[in-house]
Tab-separated table of C-alpha atoms in Angstrom:
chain	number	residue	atom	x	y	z
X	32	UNK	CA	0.000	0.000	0.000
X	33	UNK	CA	3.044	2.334	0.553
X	34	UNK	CA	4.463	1.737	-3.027
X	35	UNK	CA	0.577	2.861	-4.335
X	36	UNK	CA	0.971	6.028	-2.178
X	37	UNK	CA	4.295	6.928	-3.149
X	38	UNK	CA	2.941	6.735	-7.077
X	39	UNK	CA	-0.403	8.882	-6.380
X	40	UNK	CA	2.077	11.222	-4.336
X	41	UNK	CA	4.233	11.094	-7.357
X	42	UNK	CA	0.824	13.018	-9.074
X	43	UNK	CA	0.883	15.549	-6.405
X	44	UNK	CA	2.507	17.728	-8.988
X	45	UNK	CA	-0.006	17.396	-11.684
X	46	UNK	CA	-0.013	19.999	-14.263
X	47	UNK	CA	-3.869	20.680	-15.000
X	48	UNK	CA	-4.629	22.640	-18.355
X	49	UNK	CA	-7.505	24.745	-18.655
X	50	UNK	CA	-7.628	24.454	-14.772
X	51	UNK	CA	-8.141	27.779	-12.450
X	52	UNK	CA	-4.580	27.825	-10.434
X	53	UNK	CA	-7.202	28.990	-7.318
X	54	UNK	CA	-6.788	26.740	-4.364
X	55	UNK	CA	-8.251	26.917	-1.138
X	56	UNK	CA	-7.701	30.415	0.887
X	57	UNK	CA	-8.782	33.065	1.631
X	58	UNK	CA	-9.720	34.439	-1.900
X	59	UNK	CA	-11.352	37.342	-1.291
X	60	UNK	CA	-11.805	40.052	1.802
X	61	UNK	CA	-14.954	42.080	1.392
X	62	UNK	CA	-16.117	44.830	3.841
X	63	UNK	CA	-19.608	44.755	4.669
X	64	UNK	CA	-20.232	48.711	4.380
X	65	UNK	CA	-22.570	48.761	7.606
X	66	UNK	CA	-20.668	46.474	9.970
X	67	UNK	CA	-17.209	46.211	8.300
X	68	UNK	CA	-16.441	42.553	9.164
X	69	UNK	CA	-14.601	40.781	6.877
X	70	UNK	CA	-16.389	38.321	4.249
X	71	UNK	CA	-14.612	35.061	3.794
X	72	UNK	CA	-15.555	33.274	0.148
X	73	UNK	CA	-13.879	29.858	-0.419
X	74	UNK	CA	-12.951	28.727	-4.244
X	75	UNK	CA	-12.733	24.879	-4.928
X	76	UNK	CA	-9.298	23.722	-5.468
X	77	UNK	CA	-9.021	22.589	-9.103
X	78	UNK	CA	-5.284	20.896	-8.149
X	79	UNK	CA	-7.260	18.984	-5.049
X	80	UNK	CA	-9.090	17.388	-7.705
X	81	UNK	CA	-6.518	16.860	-9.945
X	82	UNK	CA	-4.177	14.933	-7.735
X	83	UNK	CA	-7.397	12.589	-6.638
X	84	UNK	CA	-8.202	11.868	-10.487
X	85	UNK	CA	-4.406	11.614	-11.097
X	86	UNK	CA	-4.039	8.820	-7.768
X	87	UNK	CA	-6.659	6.927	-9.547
X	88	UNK	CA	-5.319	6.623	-12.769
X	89	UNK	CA	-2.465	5.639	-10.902
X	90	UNK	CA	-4.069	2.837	-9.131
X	91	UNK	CA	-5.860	1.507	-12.123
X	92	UNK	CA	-2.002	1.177	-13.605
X	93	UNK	CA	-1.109	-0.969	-10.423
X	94	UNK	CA	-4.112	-3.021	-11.173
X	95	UNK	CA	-3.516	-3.881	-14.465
X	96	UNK	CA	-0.067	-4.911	-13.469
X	97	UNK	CA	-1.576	-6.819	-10.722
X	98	UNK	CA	-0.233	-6.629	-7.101
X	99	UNK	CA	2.994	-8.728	-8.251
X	100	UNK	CA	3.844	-5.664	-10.308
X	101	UNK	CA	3.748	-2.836	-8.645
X	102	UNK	CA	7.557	-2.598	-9.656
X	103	UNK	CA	6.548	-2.863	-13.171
X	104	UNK	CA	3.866	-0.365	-12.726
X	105	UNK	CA	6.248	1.754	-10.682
X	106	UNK	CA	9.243	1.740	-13.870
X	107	UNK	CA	5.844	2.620	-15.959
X	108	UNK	CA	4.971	5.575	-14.474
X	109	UNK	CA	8.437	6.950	-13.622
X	110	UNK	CA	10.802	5.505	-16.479
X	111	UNK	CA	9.005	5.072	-19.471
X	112	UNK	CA	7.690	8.569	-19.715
X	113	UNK	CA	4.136	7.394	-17.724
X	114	UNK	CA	4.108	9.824	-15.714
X	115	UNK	CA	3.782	12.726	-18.048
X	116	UNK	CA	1.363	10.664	-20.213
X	117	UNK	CA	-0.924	10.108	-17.278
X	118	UNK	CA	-1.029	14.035	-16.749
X	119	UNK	CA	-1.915	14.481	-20.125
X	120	UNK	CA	-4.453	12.458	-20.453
X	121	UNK	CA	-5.846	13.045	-16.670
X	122	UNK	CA	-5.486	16.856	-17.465
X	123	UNK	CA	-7.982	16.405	-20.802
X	124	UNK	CA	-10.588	13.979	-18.923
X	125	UNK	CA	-10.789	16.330	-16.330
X	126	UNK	CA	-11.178	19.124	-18.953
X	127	UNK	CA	-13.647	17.804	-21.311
X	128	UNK	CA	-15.940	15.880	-18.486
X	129	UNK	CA	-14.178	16.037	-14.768
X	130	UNK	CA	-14.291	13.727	-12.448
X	131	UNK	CA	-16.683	11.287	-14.409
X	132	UNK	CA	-14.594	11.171	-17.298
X	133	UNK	CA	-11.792	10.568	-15.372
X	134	UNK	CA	-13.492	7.699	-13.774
X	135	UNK	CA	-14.138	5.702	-17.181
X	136	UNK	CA	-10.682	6.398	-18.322
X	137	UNK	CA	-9.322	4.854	-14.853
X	138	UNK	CA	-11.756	1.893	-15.666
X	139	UNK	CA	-9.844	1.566	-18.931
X	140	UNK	CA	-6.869	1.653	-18.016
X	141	UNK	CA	-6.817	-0.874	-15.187
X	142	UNK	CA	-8.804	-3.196	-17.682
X	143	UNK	CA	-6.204	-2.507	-20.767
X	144	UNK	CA	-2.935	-1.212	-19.290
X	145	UNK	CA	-0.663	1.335	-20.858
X	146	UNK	CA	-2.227	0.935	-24.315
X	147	UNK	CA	-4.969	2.769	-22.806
X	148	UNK	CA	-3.524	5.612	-21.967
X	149	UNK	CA	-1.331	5.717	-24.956
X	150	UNK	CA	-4.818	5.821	-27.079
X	151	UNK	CA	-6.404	7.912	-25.557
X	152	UNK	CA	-3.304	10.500	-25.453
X	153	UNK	CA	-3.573	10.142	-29.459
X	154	UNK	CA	-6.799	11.336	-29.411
X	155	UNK	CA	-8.070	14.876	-29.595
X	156	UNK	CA	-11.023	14.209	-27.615
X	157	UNK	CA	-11.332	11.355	-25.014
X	158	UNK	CA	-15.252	11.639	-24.483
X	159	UNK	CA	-16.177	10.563	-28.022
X	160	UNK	CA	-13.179	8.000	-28.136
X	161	UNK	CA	-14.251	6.586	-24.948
X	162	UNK	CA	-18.078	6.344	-26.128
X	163	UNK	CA	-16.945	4.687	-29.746
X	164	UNK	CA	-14.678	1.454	-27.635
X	165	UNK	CA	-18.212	0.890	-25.378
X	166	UNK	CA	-20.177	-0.190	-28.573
X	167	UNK	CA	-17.167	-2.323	-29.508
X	168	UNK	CA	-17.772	-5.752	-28.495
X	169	UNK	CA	-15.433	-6.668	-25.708
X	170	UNK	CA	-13.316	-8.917	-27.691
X	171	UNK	CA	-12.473	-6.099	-29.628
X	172	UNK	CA	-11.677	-3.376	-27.603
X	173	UNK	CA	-7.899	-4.443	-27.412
X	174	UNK	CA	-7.091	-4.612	-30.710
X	175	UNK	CA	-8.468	-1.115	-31.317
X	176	UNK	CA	-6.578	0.265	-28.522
X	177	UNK	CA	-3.621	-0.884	-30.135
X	178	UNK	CA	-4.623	0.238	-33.305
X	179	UNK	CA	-5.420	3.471	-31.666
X	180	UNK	CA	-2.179	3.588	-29.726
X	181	UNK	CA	0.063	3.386	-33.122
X	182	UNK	CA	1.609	7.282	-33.296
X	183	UNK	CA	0.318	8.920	-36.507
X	184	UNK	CA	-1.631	6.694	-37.850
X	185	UNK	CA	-3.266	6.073	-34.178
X	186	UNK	CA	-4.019	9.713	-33.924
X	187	UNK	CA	-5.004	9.981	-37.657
X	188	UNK	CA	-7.594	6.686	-36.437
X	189	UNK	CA	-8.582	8.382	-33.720
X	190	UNK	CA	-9.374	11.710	-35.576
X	191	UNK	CA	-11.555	9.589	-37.634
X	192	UNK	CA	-13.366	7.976	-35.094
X	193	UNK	CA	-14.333	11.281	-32.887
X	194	UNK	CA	-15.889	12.230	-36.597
X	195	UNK	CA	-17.500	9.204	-37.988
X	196	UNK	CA	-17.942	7.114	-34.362
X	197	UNK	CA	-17.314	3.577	-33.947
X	198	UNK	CA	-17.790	2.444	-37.075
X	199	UNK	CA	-14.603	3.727	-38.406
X	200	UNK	CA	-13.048	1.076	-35.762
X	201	UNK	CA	-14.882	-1.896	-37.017
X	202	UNK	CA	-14.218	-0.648	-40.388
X	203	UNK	CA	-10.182	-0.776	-39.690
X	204	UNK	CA	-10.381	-4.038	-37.255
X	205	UNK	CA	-12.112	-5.612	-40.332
X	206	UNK	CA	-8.844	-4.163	-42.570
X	207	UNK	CA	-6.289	-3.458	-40.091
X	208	UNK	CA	-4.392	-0.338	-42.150
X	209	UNK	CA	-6.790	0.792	-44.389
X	210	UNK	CA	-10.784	0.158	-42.972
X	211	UNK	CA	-10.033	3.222	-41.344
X	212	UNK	CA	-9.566	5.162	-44.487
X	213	UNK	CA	-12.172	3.949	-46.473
X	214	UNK	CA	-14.196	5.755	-43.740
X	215	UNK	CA	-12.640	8.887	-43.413
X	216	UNK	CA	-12.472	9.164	-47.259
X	217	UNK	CA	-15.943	8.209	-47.861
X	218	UNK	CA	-17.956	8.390	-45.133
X	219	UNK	CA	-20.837	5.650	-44.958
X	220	UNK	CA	-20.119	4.802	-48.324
X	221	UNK	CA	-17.346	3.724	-47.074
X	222	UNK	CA	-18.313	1.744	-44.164
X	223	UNK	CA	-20.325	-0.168	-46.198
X	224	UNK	CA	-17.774	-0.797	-48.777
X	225	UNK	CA	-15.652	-2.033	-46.111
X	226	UNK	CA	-18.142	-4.209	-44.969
X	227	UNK	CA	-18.752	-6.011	-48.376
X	228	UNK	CA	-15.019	-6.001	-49.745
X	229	UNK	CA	-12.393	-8.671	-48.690
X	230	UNK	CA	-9.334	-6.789	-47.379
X	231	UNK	CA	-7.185	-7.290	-50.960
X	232	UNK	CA	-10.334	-5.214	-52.383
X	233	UNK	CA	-10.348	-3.182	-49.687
X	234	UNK	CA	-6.313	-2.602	-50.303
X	235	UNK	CA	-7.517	-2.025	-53.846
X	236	UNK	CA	-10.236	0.313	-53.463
X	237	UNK	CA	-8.441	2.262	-50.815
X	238	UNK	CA	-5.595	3.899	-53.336
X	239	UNK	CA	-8.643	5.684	-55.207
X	240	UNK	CA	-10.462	6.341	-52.063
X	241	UNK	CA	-9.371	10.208	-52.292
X	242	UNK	CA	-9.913	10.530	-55.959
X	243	UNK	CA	-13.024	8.880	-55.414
X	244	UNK	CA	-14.457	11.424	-52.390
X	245	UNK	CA	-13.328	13.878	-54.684
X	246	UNK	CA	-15.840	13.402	-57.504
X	247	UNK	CA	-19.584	14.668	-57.893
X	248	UNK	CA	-21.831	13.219	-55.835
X	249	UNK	CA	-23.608	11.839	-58.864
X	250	UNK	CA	-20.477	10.302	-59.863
X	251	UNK	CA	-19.088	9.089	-57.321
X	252	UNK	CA	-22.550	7.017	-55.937
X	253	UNK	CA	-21.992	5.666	-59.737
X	254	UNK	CA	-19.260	3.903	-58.896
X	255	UNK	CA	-20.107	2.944	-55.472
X	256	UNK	CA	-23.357	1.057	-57.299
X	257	UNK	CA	-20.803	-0.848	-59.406
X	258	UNK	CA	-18.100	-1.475	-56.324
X	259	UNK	CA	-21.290	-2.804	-54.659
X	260	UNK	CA	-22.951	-5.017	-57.352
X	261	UNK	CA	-19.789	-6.603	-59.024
X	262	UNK	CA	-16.888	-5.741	-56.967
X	263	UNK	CA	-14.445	-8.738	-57.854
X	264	UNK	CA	-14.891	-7.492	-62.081
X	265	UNK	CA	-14.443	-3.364	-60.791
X	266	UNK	CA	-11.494	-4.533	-58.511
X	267	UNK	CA	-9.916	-6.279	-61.677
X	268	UNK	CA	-10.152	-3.321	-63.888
X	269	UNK	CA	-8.715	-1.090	-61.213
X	270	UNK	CA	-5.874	-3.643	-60.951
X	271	UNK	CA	-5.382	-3.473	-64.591
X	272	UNK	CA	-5.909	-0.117	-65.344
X	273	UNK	CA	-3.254	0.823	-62.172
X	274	UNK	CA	-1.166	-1.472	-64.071
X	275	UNK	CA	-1.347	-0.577	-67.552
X	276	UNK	CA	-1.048	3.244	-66.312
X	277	UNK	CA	1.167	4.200	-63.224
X	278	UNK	CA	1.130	7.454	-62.103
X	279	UNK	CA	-2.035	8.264	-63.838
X	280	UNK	CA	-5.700	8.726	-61.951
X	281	UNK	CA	-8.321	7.305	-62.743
X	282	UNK	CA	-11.625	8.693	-61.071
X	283	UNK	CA	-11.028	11.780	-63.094
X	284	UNK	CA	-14.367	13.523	-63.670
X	285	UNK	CA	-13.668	12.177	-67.592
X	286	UNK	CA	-12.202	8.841	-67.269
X	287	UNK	CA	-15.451	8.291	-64.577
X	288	UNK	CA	-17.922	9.439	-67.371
X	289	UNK	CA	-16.500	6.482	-69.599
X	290	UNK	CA	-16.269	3.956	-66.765
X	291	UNK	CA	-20.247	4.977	-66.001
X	292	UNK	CA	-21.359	4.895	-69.322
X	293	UNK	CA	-19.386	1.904	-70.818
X	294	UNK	CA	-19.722	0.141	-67.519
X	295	UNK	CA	-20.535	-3.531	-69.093
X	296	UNK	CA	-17.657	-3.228	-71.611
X	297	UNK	CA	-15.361	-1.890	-68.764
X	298	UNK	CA	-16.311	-5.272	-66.233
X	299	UNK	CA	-15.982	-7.399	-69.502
X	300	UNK	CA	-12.634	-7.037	-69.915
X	301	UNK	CA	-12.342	-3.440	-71.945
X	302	UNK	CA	-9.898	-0.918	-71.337
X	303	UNK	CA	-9.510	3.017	-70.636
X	304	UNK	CA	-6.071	3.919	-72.190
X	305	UNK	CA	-5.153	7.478	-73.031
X	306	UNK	CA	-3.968	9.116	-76.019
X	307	UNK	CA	-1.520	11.815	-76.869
X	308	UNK	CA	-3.300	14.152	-75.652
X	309	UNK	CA	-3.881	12.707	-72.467
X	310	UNK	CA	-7.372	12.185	-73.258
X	311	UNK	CA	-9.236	8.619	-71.700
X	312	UNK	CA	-10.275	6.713	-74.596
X	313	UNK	CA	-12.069	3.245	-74.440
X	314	UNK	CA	-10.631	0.057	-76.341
X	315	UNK	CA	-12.113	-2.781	-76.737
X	316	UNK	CA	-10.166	-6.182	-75.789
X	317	UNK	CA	-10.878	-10.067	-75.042
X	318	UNK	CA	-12.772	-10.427	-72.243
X	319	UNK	CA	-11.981	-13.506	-70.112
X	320	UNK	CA	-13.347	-16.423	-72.267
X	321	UNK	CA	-12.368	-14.307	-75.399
X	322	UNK	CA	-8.343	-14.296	-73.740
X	323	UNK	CA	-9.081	-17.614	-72.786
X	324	UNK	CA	-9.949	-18.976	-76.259
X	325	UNK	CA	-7.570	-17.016	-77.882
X	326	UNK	CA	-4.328	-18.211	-75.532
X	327	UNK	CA	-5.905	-21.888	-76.144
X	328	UNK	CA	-5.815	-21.295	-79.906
X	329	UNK	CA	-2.612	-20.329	-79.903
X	330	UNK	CA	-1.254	-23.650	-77.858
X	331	UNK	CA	-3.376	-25.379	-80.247
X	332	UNK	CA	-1.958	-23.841	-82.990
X	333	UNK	CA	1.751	-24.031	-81.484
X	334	UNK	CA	0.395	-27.848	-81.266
X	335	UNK	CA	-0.989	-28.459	-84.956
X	336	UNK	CA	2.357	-26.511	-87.039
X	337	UNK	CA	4.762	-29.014	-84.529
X	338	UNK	CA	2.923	-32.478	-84.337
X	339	UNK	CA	-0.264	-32.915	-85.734
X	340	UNK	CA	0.309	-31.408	-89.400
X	341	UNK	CA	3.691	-33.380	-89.606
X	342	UNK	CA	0.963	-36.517	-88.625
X	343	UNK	CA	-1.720	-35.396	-90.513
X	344	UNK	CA	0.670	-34.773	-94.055
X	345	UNK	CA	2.154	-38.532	-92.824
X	346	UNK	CA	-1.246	-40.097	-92.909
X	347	UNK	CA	-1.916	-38.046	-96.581
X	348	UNK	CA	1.184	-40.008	-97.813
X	349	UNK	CA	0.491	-43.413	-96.508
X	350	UNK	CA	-3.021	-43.533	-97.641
X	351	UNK	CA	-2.204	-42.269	-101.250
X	352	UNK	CA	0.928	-45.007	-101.457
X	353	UNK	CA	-1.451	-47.625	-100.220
X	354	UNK	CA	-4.071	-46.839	-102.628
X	355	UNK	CA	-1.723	-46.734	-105.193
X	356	UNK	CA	-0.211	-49.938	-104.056
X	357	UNK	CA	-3.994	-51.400	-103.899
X	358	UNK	CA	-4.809	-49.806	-107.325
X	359	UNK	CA	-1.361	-51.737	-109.146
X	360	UNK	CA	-1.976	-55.033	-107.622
X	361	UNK	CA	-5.639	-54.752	-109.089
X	362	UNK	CA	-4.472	-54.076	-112.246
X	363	UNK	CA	-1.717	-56.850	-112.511
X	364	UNK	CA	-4.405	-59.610	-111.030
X	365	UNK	CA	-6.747	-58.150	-114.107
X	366	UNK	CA	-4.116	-57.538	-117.247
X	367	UNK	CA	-3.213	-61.471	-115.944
X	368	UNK	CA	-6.496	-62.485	-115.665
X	369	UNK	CA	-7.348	-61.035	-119.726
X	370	UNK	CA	-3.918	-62.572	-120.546
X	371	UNK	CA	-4.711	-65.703	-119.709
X	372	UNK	CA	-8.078	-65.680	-121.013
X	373	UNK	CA	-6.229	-64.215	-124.482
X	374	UNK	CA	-4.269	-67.413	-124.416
X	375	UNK	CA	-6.536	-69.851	-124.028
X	376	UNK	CA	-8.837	-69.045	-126.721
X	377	UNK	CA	-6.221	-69.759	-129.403
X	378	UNK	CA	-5.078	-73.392	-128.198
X	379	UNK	CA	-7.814	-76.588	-129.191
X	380	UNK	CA	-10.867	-76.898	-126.902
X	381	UNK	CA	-10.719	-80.410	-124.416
X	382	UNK	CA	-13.942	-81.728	-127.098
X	383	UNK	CA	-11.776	-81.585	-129.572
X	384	UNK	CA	-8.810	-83.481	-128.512
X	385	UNK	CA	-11.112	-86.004	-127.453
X	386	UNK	CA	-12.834	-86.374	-130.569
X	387	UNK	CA	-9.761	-86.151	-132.793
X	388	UNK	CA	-8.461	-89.217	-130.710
X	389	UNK	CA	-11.714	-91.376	-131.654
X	390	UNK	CA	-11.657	-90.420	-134.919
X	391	UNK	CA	-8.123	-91.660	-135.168
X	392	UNK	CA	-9.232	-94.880	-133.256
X	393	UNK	CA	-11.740	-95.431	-136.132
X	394	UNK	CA	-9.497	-95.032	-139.027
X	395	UNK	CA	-7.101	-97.754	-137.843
């Protein structure tokens, strides 16, 4: 208990902005005209309260450390710049809501730790940041303190939060890195998006996000409609188009007119290239299947000029020598077959022989 009362004591010296520097005296002497006795008025003492709301913020450190480290929670504080980070913050909680602010940020901070107070230092505001991490489910609340806690981009989170509330923190839990900006670059538009998008889309969508919030309103809930209907086709063309351009924008006010109107030649696989002018022009390309058939026809082609033609002009040669083969063997069996017939008819018939043979018999 001694170690906890030589930290609050260590808050005895609180510096309290936006505080009166009154304390408790004699503040002012005032003469009653009739009676002349003297008047005594007492002012609160804004440091009395200070070093109270500072001892508690204290103690909520030693309880997140837990009672086995107090020395931990004492190198905190007086080490590790603590110290003048628990002023800070207990100086703006007492400013912006007093002691009942100060109260739910000692809650915090005995339930998180240092990451806590490290957030809400970030923060402009502590009320509003405080209000967004209570309709976080519990689970939660961690991982946007650290979030929150990150230096810049903590402060830059927790800018957006105090403006858009706590759905700019689901928004960057659900994307760690860039949820966040979807919603401070588009608003509810982008809440939604972030909702609907898987975080490579998100990653995607998020380098136009500021071109985007730039267009016309008309415009730019355009191409929300199309993120929102077909995002995996409108996250392809922004792949390609980033890739087939670098350095150039694309949510122009002209190149968005084309993507708007052409919108089912841009998702089928069309392209927005620019011409020497600088001008966005569309061209028309192979969509998927058309790349698809067109790489196959060329393997099959590849295929038919090395193996199949060679095969195919084989066969051609094999069939015609066959069929010539075929055709000269019919021929010789024929001319033979007339040949022999040719012969025949000129030699004596069997009758004959016979006859001439009997006749001979009959003569001797």
């Amino acid at each position: 208990m001694s170690r906890i009362a030589a930290i609050a004591l260590a808050f005895s010296t609180l510096s309290i902005s936006g505080m009166s520097a009154g304390v408790t005296s004699v503040a002012h002497a005032a003469t009653l005209p009739a009676m002349r006795l003297p008047v005594l008025v007492t002012v609160p003492a804004a440091e009395s309260i200070g070093l109270l709301s500072g001892a508690a913020i204290a103690k909520a450190v030693i309880r997140y450390f837990g009672k086995e480290g107090t020395e931990e929670a004492t190198e905190f504080l007086a080490r590790s710049g603590g110290r003048e980070l628990a002023e800070r913050v207990t100086a703006t909680a007492l400013r912006e809501g007093g002691e009942e602010t100060t109260e739910q940020v000692a809650r915090l901070v005995a339930k998180h730790g240092p990451d806590a107070l490290k957030a809400l230092d970030n923060a402009p505001q502590i009320g509003p940041l405080i209000s967004a991490l209570d309709e976080l489910p519990e689970a939660q609340v961690k991982a946007a303190l650290a979030r929150l806690s990150a230096g810049a981009t903590g402060r830059e989170l927790a800018e957006t939060v105090i403006k858009s509330g706590p759905r700019a923190l689901r928004s960057e839990l659900r994307h760690p890195g860039v949820g966040g900006q979807l919603t401070r670059s588009l608003g509810e538009d982008g809440t939604k998006l972030a909702s609907n998008l898987t975080t490579d889309q998100a990653i995607a969508v998020a380098r136009h996000a500021d071109d985007l919030a730039a267009l016309p309103a008309a415009q730019r809930q355009g191409v929300m409609r199309l993120l929102h209907n077909d995002a995996e086709r409108m996250v392809a063309f922004l792949g390609r188009f980033a890739a087939a351009n670098p350095g150039k924008t694309l949510f122009t006010a002209a190149t968005t007119t084309i993507v708007l109107a052409e919108s089912d030649r841009i998702l089928g696989g069309d392209e927005i290239v620019f011409d020497a002018d600088g001008n966005p022009v569309l061209i028309s390309k192979s969509g998927l299947l058309g790349r698809t058939m067109e790489s196959g026809g060329k393997a099959l082609g590849h295929v038919s000029a090395n193996f199949i033609q060679p095969l195919f002009y084989a066969a051609i040669a094999f069939v015609f020598s066959f069929a010539a083969l075929f055709l000269f063997i019919k021929l010789y069996h024929t001319h033979q077959r007339e040949k022999l017939l040719t012969s025949g008819a000129s030699l004596p018939s069997s009758s004959d022989v016979i006859e001439g043979k009997k006749a001979e018999r009959q003569d001797r």
